[in-house]
């Protein structure tokens, strides 16, 4: 439970911090950020997890997300982990591509070599980091929500569907809803999990819902100007399976918005409020 402090800054009456710790799951030092609103001594606050997308670290949403005013207003702790293990000796994509390896952990527990040792982001997000947050921050772990962007939207949906008793709310921005049916997912899951597509279903939100997983409701924002919309994201697949299985879904197609943090920052405060109402 060793925790190192990289930086702390006062913001909106609370504290924005960046921290490091040695991870037993990934075998590396991991960095994450936490915003803690102003609170009374001994008070516990609900926690909203934000999982980032391909190529990102904790820093992207921390610096561009524009969530702190909403978190301060609704009194919600905001946790932003990294997207993969990092460091010397951590295996990467052989060609240095952005969509596999460093920065692209896909929130799975890898079983294929040489990735199985370090790429355990599912266990890191579901087990190790929550224990650290509970030990070091004024977090009410009985009130948790989760959201994320793109690859992180995939992570948020699958982790919430896997842990419906833990998360009271789940939302996503431009999520990869079905890695079974897009090039990003096919590359990542083959590399991390192997060629047997049946084993991929545990990391595919549409397949999980088809197989019986459910949560009270899901909020998804997707920009119509997103250049990954048709080839990689395919929100219509999530809508179809939710309709077929009776899973409550609010899919908001936001006219003209792209895949960037200009889009995310426009609607992130709205997501914070949506989660706060459910936590």
PDB file of C-alpha atoms in Angstrom:
ATOM      1  CA  UNK A   1       0.000   0.000   0.000  1.00  0.00           C
ATOM      2  CA  UNK A   2       3.008   2.311  -0.486  1.00  0.00           C
ATOM      3  CA  UNK A   3       1.931   5.560  -2.122  1.00  0.00           C
ATOM      4  CA  UNK A   4       4.157   8.254  -3.606  1.00  0.00           C
ATOM      5  CA  UNK A   5       2.987  11.798  -4.293  1.00  0.00           C
ATOM      6  CA  UNK A   6       4.020  13.352  -7.607  1.00  0.00           C
ATOM      7  CA  UNK A   7       2.046  16.581  -7.218  1.00  0.00           C
ATOM      8  CA  UNK A   8      -0.923  18.167  -5.462  1.00  0.00           C
ATOM      9  CA  UNK A   9      -2.767  21.326  -6.484  1.00  0.00           C
ATOM     10  CA  UNK A  10      -5.740  23.081  -4.980  1.00  0.00           C
ATOM     11  CA  UNK A  11      -8.665  23.291  -7.405  1.00  0.00           C
ATOM     12  CA  UNK A  12     -12.331  24.229  -6.871  1.00  0.00           C
ATOM     13  CA  UNK A  13     -11.770  24.044  -3.128  1.00  0.00           C
ATOM     14  CA  UNK A  14     -10.478  20.482  -3.303  1.00  0.00           C
ATOM     15  CA  UNK A  15      -7.195  18.761  -4.124  1.00  0.00           C
ATOM     16  CA  UNK A  16      -6.037  17.438  -7.485  1.00  0.00           C
ATOM     17  CA  UNK A  17      -3.251  14.944  -6.911  1.00  0.00           C
ATOM     18  CA  UNK A  18      -1.046  12.675  -8.997  1.00  0.00           C
ATOM     19  CA  UNK A  19       0.348   9.584  -7.284  1.00  0.00           C
ATOM     20  CA  UNK A  20       2.526   6.541  -7.922  1.00  0.00           C
ATOM     21  CA  UNK A  21       2.788   3.086  -6.388  1.00  0.00           C
ATOM     22  CA  UNK A  22       4.475  -0.249  -7.078  1.00  0.00           C
ATOM     23  CA  UNK A  23       1.840  -2.581  -8.519  1.00  0.00           C
ATOM     24  CA  UNK A  24       1.866  -6.263  -7.698  1.00  0.00           C
ATOM     25  CA  UNK A  25      -0.553  -6.977 -10.559  1.00  0.00           C
ATOM     26  CA  UNK A  26       1.445  -5.323 -13.345  1.00  0.00           C
ATOM     27  CA  UNK A  27       4.900  -5.719 -11.803  1.00  0.00           C
ATOM     28  CA  UNK A  28       5.609  -2.052 -12.566  1.00  0.00           C
ATOM     29  CA  UNK A  29       5.249   1.360 -10.991  1.00  0.00           C
ATOM     30  CA  UNK A  30       1.842   2.778 -11.844  1.00  0.00           C
ATOM     31  CA  UNK A  31       0.695   6.395 -11.905  1.00  0.00           C
ATOM     32  CA  UNK A  32      -2.849   7.640 -11.343  1.00  0.00           C
ATOM     33  CA  UNK A  33      -4.624  10.885 -10.497  1.00  0.00           C
ATOM     34  CA  UNK A  34      -7.305  11.623  -7.897  1.00  0.00           C
ATOM     35  CA  UNK A  35      -9.432  14.716  -7.369  1.00  0.00           C
ATOM     36  CA  UNK A  36     -10.861  14.970  -3.836  1.00  0.00           C
ATOM     37  CA  UNK A  37     -13.457  17.695  -3.232  1.00  0.00           C
ATOM     38  CA  UNK A  38     -13.472  19.733  -0.029  1.00  0.00           C
ATOM     39  CA  UNK A  39     -15.051  17.666   2.748  1.00  0.00           C
ATOM     40  CA  UNK A  40     -15.457  17.515   6.492  1.00  0.00           C
ATOM     41  CA  UNK A  41     -12.942  15.537   8.572  1.00  0.00           C
ATOM     42  CA  UNK A  42     -13.913  11.872   8.587  1.00  0.00           C
ATOM     43  CA  UNK A  43     -16.467  12.307   5.798  1.00  0.00           C
ATOM     44  CA  UNK A  44     -16.532   9.694   3.026  1.00  0.00           C
ATOM     45  CA  UNK A  45     -17.385  10.612  -0.564  1.00  0.00           C
ATOM     46  CA  UNK A  46     -18.566   8.537  -3.549  1.00  0.00           C
ATOM     47  CA  UNK A  47     -16.011   7.567  -6.195  1.00  0.00           C
ATOM     48  CA  UNK A  48     -16.228   7.939  -9.980  1.00  0.00           C
ATOM     49  CA  UNK A  49     -13.645   5.992 -11.993  1.00  0.00           C
ATOM     50  CA  UNK A  50     -12.596   7.272 -15.408  1.00  0.00           C
ATOM     51  CA  UNK A  51     -10.836   4.861 -17.790  1.00  0.00           C
ATOM     52  CA  UNK A  52      -8.934   6.477 -20.648  1.00  0.00           C
ATOM     53  CA  UNK A  53      -8.549   5.426 -24.264  1.00  0.00           C
ATOM     54  CA  UNK A  54      -5.774   4.344 -26.595  1.00  0.00           C
ATOM     55  CA  UNK A  55      -2.439   6.203 -26.243  1.00  0.00           C
ATOM     56  CA  UNK A  56      -3.629   8.042 -23.117  1.00  0.00           C
ATOM     57  CA  UNK A  57      -2.294   8.172 -19.569  1.00  0.00           C
ATOM     58  CA  UNK A  58      -3.944   9.562 -16.437  1.00  0.00           C
ATOM     59  CA  UNK A  59      -2.864  13.017 -17.626  1.00  0.00           C
ATOM     60  CA  UNK A  60      -5.219  13.405 -20.596  1.00  0.00           C
ATOM     61  CA  UNK A  61      -8.464  13.605 -18.670  1.00  0.00           C
ATOM     62  CA  UNK A  62      -6.783  15.233 -15.666  1.00  0.00           C
ATOM     63  CA  UNK A  63      -5.602  18.143 -17.804  1.00  0.00           C
ATOM     64  CA  UNK A  64      -8.381  18.307 -20.433  1.00  0.00           C
ATOM     65  CA  UNK A  65     -11.480  16.746 -18.906  1.00  0.00           C
ATOM     66  CA  UNK A  66     -13.008  19.800 -17.181  1.00  0.00           C
ATOM     67  CA  UNK A  67     -14.621  17.629 -14.493  1.00  0.00           C
ATOM     68  CA  UNK A  68     -13.446  19.295 -11.267  1.00  0.00           C
ATOM     69  CA  UNK A  69     -16.162  21.936 -10.951  1.00  0.00           C
ATOM     70  CA  UNK A  70     -18.854  19.271 -11.314  1.00  0.00           C
ATOM     71  CA  UNK A  71     -17.086  16.916  -8.905  1.00  0.00           C
ATOM     72  CA  UNK A  72     -16.789  19.725  -6.364  1.00  0.00           C
ATOM     73  CA  UNK A  73     -20.462  20.617  -6.782  1.00  0.00           C
ATOM     74  CA  UNK A  74     -21.682  17.025  -6.466  1.00  0.00           C
ATOM     75  CA  UNK A  75     -18.963  16.025  -3.969  1.00  0.00           C
ATOM     76  CA  UNK A  76     -17.561  13.126  -5.968  1.00  0.00           C
ATOM     77  CA  UNK A  77     -13.992  11.776  -5.903  1.00  0.00           C
ATOM     78  CA  UNK A  78     -12.623  11.337  -9.441  1.00  0.00           C
ATOM     79  CA  UNK A  79     -10.002   8.628 -10.063  1.00  0.00           C
ATOM     80  CA  UNK A  80      -8.099   8.365 -13.357  1.00  0.00           C
ATOM     81  CA  UNK A  81      -5.732   5.376 -13.736  1.00  0.00           C
ATOM     82  CA  UNK A  82      -3.212   4.777 -16.515  1.00  0.00           C
ATOM     83  CA  UNK A  83      -4.131   2.620 -19.516  1.00  0.00           C
ATOM     84  CA  UNK A  84      -1.330   0.036 -19.325  1.00  0.00           C
ATOM     85  CA  UNK A  85       1.788  -1.003 -17.456  1.00  0.00           C
ATOM     86  CA  UNK A  86       4.869   0.998 -18.396  1.00  0.00           C
ATOM     87  CA  UNK A  87       8.605   0.874 -17.859  1.00  0.00           C
ATOM     88  CA  UNK A  88      11.777  -0.768 -19.057  1.00  0.00           C
ATOM     89  CA  UNK A  89      11.237  -4.397 -19.957  1.00  0.00           C
ATOM     90  CA  UNK A  90       7.448  -4.129 -20.414  1.00  0.00           C
ATOM     91  CA  UNK A  91       6.626  -5.740 -23.790  1.00  0.00           C
ATOM     92  CA  UNK A  92       5.203  -3.503 -26.500  1.00  0.00           C
ATOM     93  CA  UNK A  93       3.826  -3.908 -29.992  1.00  0.00           C
ATOM     94  CA  UNK A  94       6.596  -5.244 -32.222  1.00  0.00           C
ATOM     95  CA  UNK A  95       6.059  -2.431 -34.723  1.00  0.00           C
ATOM     96  CA  UNK A  96       5.401   0.270 -32.123  1.00  0.00           C
ATOM     97  CA  UNK A  97       1.758   0.666 -33.196  1.00  0.00           C
ATOM     98  CA  UNK A  98      -0.501   2.809 -31.008  1.00  0.00           C
ATOM     99  CA  UNK A  99      -3.328   0.269 -30.702  1.00  0.00           C
ATOM    100  CA  UNK A 100      -1.498  -2.528 -28.875  1.00  0.00           C
ATOM    101  CA  UNK A 101       1.028  -2.717 -26.053  1.00  0.00           C
ATOM    102  CA  UNK A 102       2.058   0.393 -24.150  1.00  0.00           C
ATOM    103  CA  UNK A 103      -0.908   2.734 -23.713  1.00  0.00           C
ATOM    104  CA  UNK A 104      -3.288   0.054 -24.970  1.00  0.00           C
ATOM    105  CA  UNK A 105      -3.920  -2.426 -22.167  1.00  0.00           C
ATOM    106  CA  UNK A 106      -7.618  -2.863 -23.083  1.00  0.00           C
ATOM    107  CA  UNK A 107      -8.465  -3.563 -19.412  1.00  0.00           C
ATOM    108  CA  UNK A 108      -7.940  -7.320 -19.759  1.00  0.00           C
ATOM    109  CA  UNK A 109      -5.863  -9.904 -17.923  1.00  0.00           C
ATOM    110  CA  UNK A 110      -3.529 -11.117 -20.665  1.00  0.00           C
ATOM    111  CA  UNK A 111      -2.859 -14.828 -20.953  1.00  0.00           C
ATOM    112  CA  UNK A 112      -0.552 -14.817 -23.984  1.00  0.00           C
ATOM    113  CA  UNK A 113       3.209 -14.425 -23.733  1.00  0.00           C
ATOM    114  CA  UNK A 114       5.082 -12.162 -23.409  1.00  0.00           C
ATOM    115  CA  UNK A 115       2.192 -10.008 -22.145  1.00  0.00           C
ATOM    116  CA  UNK A 116       0.734 -12.208 -19.384  1.00  0.00           C
ATOM    117  CA  UNK A 117       3.182 -11.053 -16.706  1.00  0.00           C
ATOM    118  CA  UNK A 118       2.488  -7.320 -16.922  1.00  0.00           C
ATOM    119  CA  UNK A 119      -0.755  -6.719 -18.782  1.00  0.00           C
ATOM    120  CA  UNK A 120      -3.207  -7.393 -15.956  1.00  0.00           C
ATOM    121  CA  UNK A 121      -5.235  -4.202 -16.156  1.00  0.00           C
ATOM    122  CA  UNK A 122      -8.527  -5.926 -15.342  1.00  0.00           C
ATOM    123  CA  UNK A 123      -7.219  -7.118 -11.977  1.00  0.00           C
ATOM    124  CA  UNK A 124      -5.464  -3.798 -11.414  1.00  0.00           C
ATOM    125  CA  UNK A 125      -8.668  -1.771 -11.902  1.00  0.00           C
ATOM    126  CA  UNK A 126     -11.042  -4.232 -10.263  1.00  0.00           C
ATOM    127  CA  UNK A 127      -8.970  -5.204  -7.223  1.00  0.00           C
ATOM    128  CA  UNK A 128      -5.576  -3.620  -6.565  1.00  0.00           C
ATOM    129  CA  UNK A 129      -6.200   0.074  -7.182  1.00  0.00           C
ATOM    130  CA  UNK A 130      -9.556   0.134  -5.335  1.00  0.00           C
ATOM    131  CA  UNK A 131      -7.818  -1.226  -2.240  1.00  0.00           C
ATOM    132  CA  UNK A 132      -5.247   1.563  -2.523  1.00  0.00           C
ATOM    133  CA  UNK A 133      -7.937   4.224  -2.964  1.00  0.00           C
ATOM    134  CA  UNK A 134      -9.846   2.911   0.048  1.00  0.00           C
ATOM    135  CA  UNK A 135      -6.705   2.963   2.197  1.00  0.00           C
ATOM    136  CA  UNK A 136      -5.459   6.450   1.312  1.00  0.00           C
ATOM    137  CA  UNK A 137      -8.463   8.598   0.365  1.00  0.00           C
ATOM    138  CA  UNK A 138     -11.829   9.502   1.954  1.00  0.00           C
ATOM    139  CA  UNK A 139     -13.656   7.129  -0.378  1.00  0.00           C
ATOM    140  CA  UNK A 140     -17.013   5.529   0.290  1.00  0.00           C
ATOM    141  CA  UNK A 141     -16.424   2.273  -1.591  1.00  0.00           C
ATOM    142  CA  UNK A 142     -20.100   1.358  -1.226  1.00  0.00           C
ATOM    143  CA  UNK A 143     -20.859   4.187  -3.683  1.00  0.00           C
ATOM    144  CA  UNK A 144     -18.903   3.780  -6.909  1.00  0.00           C
ATOM    145  CA  UNK A 145     -19.560   4.620 -10.540  1.00  0.00           C
ATOM    146  CA  UNK A 146     -17.431   4.091 -13.628  1.00  0.00           C
ATOM    147  CA  UNK A 147     -17.049   5.814 -16.989  1.00  0.00           C
ATOM    148  CA  UNK A 148     -14.486   5.939 -19.752  1.00  0.00           C
ATOM    149  CA  UNK A 149     -13.622   6.921 -23.306  1.00  0.00           C
ATOM    150  CA  UNK A 150     -13.149   4.694 -26.371  1.00  0.00           C
ATOM    151  CA  UNK A 151     -10.979   1.779 -25.173  1.00  0.00           C
ATOM    152  CA  UNK A 152     -11.778   3.068 -21.682  1.00  0.00           C
ATOM    153  CA  UNK A 153     -15.476   3.052 -22.518  1.00  0.00           C
ATOM    154  CA  UNK A 154     -15.058  -0.620 -23.383  1.00  0.00           C
ATOM    155  CA  UNK A 155     -13.316  -1.068 -20.029  1.00  0.00           C
ATOM    156  CA  UNK A 156     -16.020   0.779 -18.107  1.00  0.00           C
ATOM    157  CA  UNK A 157     -18.852  -1.205 -19.673  1.00  0.00           C
ATOM    158  CA  UNK A 158     -17.246  -4.626 -19.269  1.00  0.00           C
ATOM    159  CA  UNK A 159     -15.989  -4.008 -15.728  1.00  0.00           C
ATOM    160  CA  UNK A 160     -19.403  -2.716 -14.621  1.00  0.00           C
ATOM    161  CA  UNK A 161     -21.192  -5.651 -16.256  1.00  0.00           C
ATOM    162  CA  UNK A 162     -18.770  -8.007 -14.498  1.00  0.00           C
ATOM    163  CA  UNK A 163     -19.273  -6.265 -11.126  1.00  0.00           C
ATOM    164  CA  UNK A 164     -22.907  -5.095 -10.947  1.00  0.00           C
ATOM    165  CA  UNK A 165     -22.926  -5.221  -7.150  1.00  0.00           C
ATOM    166  CA  UNK A 166     -19.935  -2.885  -6.928  1.00  0.00           C
ATOM    167  CA  UNK A 167     -20.901  -0.148  -9.391  1.00  0.00           C
ATOM    168  CA  UNK A 168     -24.100   1.814  -8.959  1.00  0.00           C
ATOM    169  CA  UNK A 169     -23.714   3.537 -12.332  1.00  0.00           C
ATOM    170  CA  UNK A 170     -21.880   3.180 -15.660  1.00  0.00           C
ATOM    171  CA  UNK A 171     -21.481   5.493 -18.618  1.00  0.00           C
ATOM    172  CA  UNK A 172     -19.162   5.843 -21.591  1.00  0.00           C
ATOM    173  CA  UNK A 173     -17.937   8.203 -24.267  1.00  0.00           C
ATOM    174  CA  UNK A 174     -17.486   6.745 -27.766  1.00  0.00           C
ATOM    175  CA  UNK A 175     -16.973   3.217 -26.380  1.00  0.00           C
ATOM    176  CA  UNK A 176     -15.646   0.214 -28.265  1.00  0.00           C
ATOM    177  CA  UNK A 177     -18.851  -1.729 -27.646  1.00  0.00           C
ATOM    178  CA  UNK A 178     -17.854  -4.980 -29.359  1.00  0.00           C
ATOM    179  CA  UNK A 179     -14.145  -5.876 -29.668  1.00  0.00           C
ATOM    180  CA  UNK A 180     -15.306  -9.084 -31.363  1.00  0.00           C
ATOM    181  CA  UNK A 181     -16.483  -6.976 -34.280  1.00  0.00           C
ATOM    182  CA  UNK A 182     -13.840  -4.310 -34.852  1.00  0.00           C
ATOM    183  CA  UNK A 183     -10.176  -4.207 -35.939  1.00  0.00           C
ATOM    184  CA  UNK A 184      -8.924  -2.653 -32.667  1.00  0.00           C
ATOM    185  CA  UNK A 185     -10.549  -5.395 -30.637  1.00  0.00           C
ATOM    186  CA  UNK A 186      -9.515  -8.237 -32.903  1.00  0.00           C
ATOM    187  CA  UNK A 187      -5.874  -7.167 -32.750  1.00  0.00           C
ATOM    188  CA  UNK A 188      -5.833  -6.575 -29.009  1.00  0.00           C
ATOM    189  CA  UNK A 189      -7.726  -9.661 -27.908  1.00  0.00           C
ATOM    190  CA  UNK A 190      -5.785 -11.950 -30.230  1.00  0.00           C
ATOM    191  CA  UNK A 191      -2.525 -10.591 -28.870  1.00  0.00           C
ATOM    192  CA  UNK A 192      -3.498 -10.614 -25.204  1.00  0.00           C
ATOM    193  CA  UNK A 193      -5.958 -13.523 -24.947  1.00  0.00           C
ATOM    194  CA  UNK A 194      -5.245 -15.770 -27.947  1.00  0.00           C
ATOM    195  CA  UNK A 195      -7.057 -16.880 -31.090  1.00  0.00           C
ATOM    196  CA  UNK A 196     -10.073 -18.583 -29.456  1.00  0.00           C
ATOM    197  CA  UNK A 197     -12.830 -16.021 -29.952  1.00  0.00           C
ATOM    198  CA  UNK A 198     -15.039 -17.704 -27.365  1.00  0.00           C
ATOM    199  CA  UNK A 199     -12.625 -16.502 -24.672  1.00  0.00           C
ATOM    200  CA  UNK A 200     -13.050 -12.934 -25.928  1.00  0.00           C
ATOM    201  CA  UNK A 201     -16.713 -12.752 -24.876  1.00  0.00           C
ATOM    202  CA  UNK A 202     -15.787 -11.869 -21.291  1.00  0.00           C
ATOM    203  CA  UNK A 203     -14.269  -8.640 -22.674  1.00  0.00           C
ATOM    204  CA  UNK A 204     -17.041  -7.681 -25.104  1.00  0.00           C
ATOM    205  CA  UNK A 205     -19.931  -5.633 -23.672  1.00  0.00           C
ATOM    206  CA  UNK A 206     -22.389  -6.735 -26.350  1.00  0.00           C
ATOM    207  CA  UNK A 207     -21.486 -10.415 -25.859  1.00  0.00           C
ATOM    208  CA  UNK A 208     -21.692 -10.063 -22.071  1.00  0.00           C
ATOM    209  CA  UNK A 209     -25.200  -8.593 -22.283  1.00  0.00           C
ATOM    210  CA  UNK A 210     -26.199 -11.295 -24.777  1.00  0.00           C
ATOM    211  CA  UNK A 211     -24.907 -13.886 -22.294  1.00  0.00           C
ATOM    212  CA  UNK A 212     -27.021 -12.458 -19.476  1.00  0.00           C
ATOM    213  CA  UNK A 213     -24.977  -9.729 -17.761  1.00  0.00           C
ATOM    214  CA  UNK A 214     -26.866  -6.562 -16.851  1.00  0.00           C
ATOM    215  CA  UNK A 215     -26.730  -3.283 -14.927  1.00  0.00           C
ATOM    216  CA  UNK A 216     -29.577  -0.938 -13.924  1.00  0.00           C
ATOM    217  CA  UNK A 217     -28.910   1.465 -16.801  1.00  0.00           C
ATOM    218  CA  UNK A 218     -26.200   2.688 -19.170  1.00  0.00           C
ATOM    219  CA  UNK A 219     -25.501   6.175 -20.538  1.00  0.00           C
ATOM    220  CA  UNK A 220     -23.471   6.528 -23.740  1.00  0.00           C
ATOM    221  CA  UNK A 221     -22.529   9.708 -25.571  1.00  0.00           C
ATOM    222  CA  UNK A 222     -21.248   9.305 -29.137  1.00  0.00           C
ATOM    223  CA  UNK A 223     -20.280  12.047 -31.577  1.00  0.00           C
ATOM    224  CA  UNK A 224     -21.658  11.811 -35.106  1.00  0.00           C
ATOM    225  CA  UNK A 225     -18.458  13.394 -36.450  1.00  0.00           C
ATOM    226  CA  UNK A 226     -16.244  10.698 -34.921  1.00  0.00           C
ATOM    227  CA  UNK A 227     -13.967   9.253 -37.613  1.00  0.00           C
ATOM    228  CA  UNK A 228     -13.932   5.893 -35.789  1.00  0.00           C
ATOM    229  CA  UNK A 229     -17.725   5.642 -35.580  1.00  0.00           C
ATOM    230  CA  UNK A 230     -18.459   3.174 -38.370  1.00  0.00           C
ATOM    231  CA  UNK A 231     -15.283   1.101 -38.471  1.00  0.00           C
ATOM    232  CA  UNK A 232     -14.442   0.659 -34.786  1.00  0.00           C
ATOM    233  CA  UNK A 233     -17.162   1.851 -32.392  1.00  0.00           C
ATOM    234  CA  UNK A 234     -20.492   0.677 -33.867  1.00  0.00           C
ATOM    235  CA  UNK A 235     -22.880   1.876 -31.122  1.00  0.00           C
ATOM    236  CA  UNK A 236     -25.793   0.394 -33.070  1.00  0.00           C
ATOM    237  CA  UNK A 237     -24.603  -3.065 -31.968  1.00  0.00           C
ATOM    238  CA  UNK A 238     -24.959  -2.052 -28.311  1.00  0.00           C
ATOM    239  CA  UNK A 239     -28.381  -0.521 -28.966  1.00  0.00           C
ATOM    240  CA  UNK A 240     -29.575  -3.679 -30.709  1.00  0.00           C
ATOM    241  CA  UNK A 241     -28.487  -6.105 -27.990  1.00  0.00           C
ATOM    242  CA  UNK A 242     -29.791  -3.845 -25.203  1.00  0.00           C
ATOM    243  CA  UNK A 243     -33.167  -3.651 -26.962  1.00  0.00           C
ATOM    244  CA  UNK A 244     -33.214  -7.431 -27.432  1.00  0.00           C
ATOM    245  CA  UNK A 245     -32.313  -8.176 -23.806  1.00  0.00           C
ATOM    246  CA  UNK A 246     -34.245  -5.408 -22.081  1.00  0.00           C
ATOM    247  CA  UNK A 247     -31.098  -3.658 -20.855  1.00  0.00           C
ATOM    248  CA  UNK A 248     -31.835   0.026 -20.218  1.00  0.00           C
ATOM    249  CA  UNK A 249     -29.601   2.201 -22.425  1.00  0.00           C
ATOM    250  CA  UNK A 250     -29.596   5.914 -23.189  1.00  0.00           C
ATOM    251  CA  UNK A 251     -27.554   6.390 -26.370  1.00  0.00           C
ATOM    252  CA  UNK A 252     -27.118  10.063 -27.224  1.00  0.00           C
ATOM    253  CA  UNK A 253     -25.756  10.772 -30.696  1.00  0.00           C
ATOM    254  CA  UNK A 254     -24.168  14.205 -30.367  1.00  0.00           C
ATOM    255  CA  UNK A 255     -24.281  16.017 -33.682  1.00  0.00           C
ATOM    256  CA  UNK A 256     -20.907  17.028 -35.139  1.00  0.00           C
ATOM    257  CA  UNK A 257     -18.719  15.997 -32.206  1.00  0.00           C
ATOM    258  CA  UNK A 258     -15.537  14.020 -32.866  1.00  0.00           C
ATOM    259  CA  UNK A 259     -13.437  11.565 -30.815  1.00  0.00           C
ATOM    260  CA  UNK A 260     -11.369  14.177 -28.994  1.00  0.00           C
ATOM    261  CA  UNK A 261     -11.353  15.791 -25.554  1.00  0.00           C
ATOM    262  CA  UNK A 262     -13.244  18.730 -27.027  1.00  0.00           C
ATOM    263  CA  UNK A 263     -16.142  16.271 -27.142  1.00  0.00           C
ATOM    264  CA  UNK A 264     -15.470  14.610 -23.794  1.00  0.00           C
ATOM    265  CA  UNK A 265     -15.006  17.877 -21.894  1.00  0.00           C
ATOM    266  CA  UNK A 266     -18.307  19.171 -23.283  1.00  0.00           C
ATOM    267  CA  UNK A 267     -20.323  16.387 -21.676  1.00  0.00           C
ATOM    268  CA  UNK A 268     -18.174  15.108 -18.787  1.00  0.00           C
ATOM    269  CA  UNK A 269     -19.773  17.398 -16.203  1.00  0.00           C
ATOM    270  CA  UNK A 270     -23.152  16.052 -17.301  1.00  0.00           C
ATOM    271  CA  UNK A 271     -21.898  12.505 -16.731  1.00  0.00           C
ATOM    272  CA  UNK A 272     -20.603  13.429 -13.272  1.00  0.00           C
ATOM    273  CA  UNK A 273     -24.064  14.726 -12.349  1.00  0.00           C
ATOM    274  CA  UNK A 274     -25.706  11.599 -13.810  1.00  0.00           C
ATOM    275  CA  UNK A 275     -23.465   9.335 -11.733  1.00  0.00           C
ATOM    276  CA  UNK A 276     -23.869  11.449  -8.589  1.00  0.00           C
ATOM    277  CA  UNK A 277     -27.632  11.058  -8.771  1.00  0.00           C
ATOM    278  CA  UNK A 278     -27.229   7.266  -8.783  1.00  0.00           C
ATOM    279  CA  UNK A 279     -24.476   6.969  -6.166  1.00  0.00           C
TER     280      UNK A 279
END
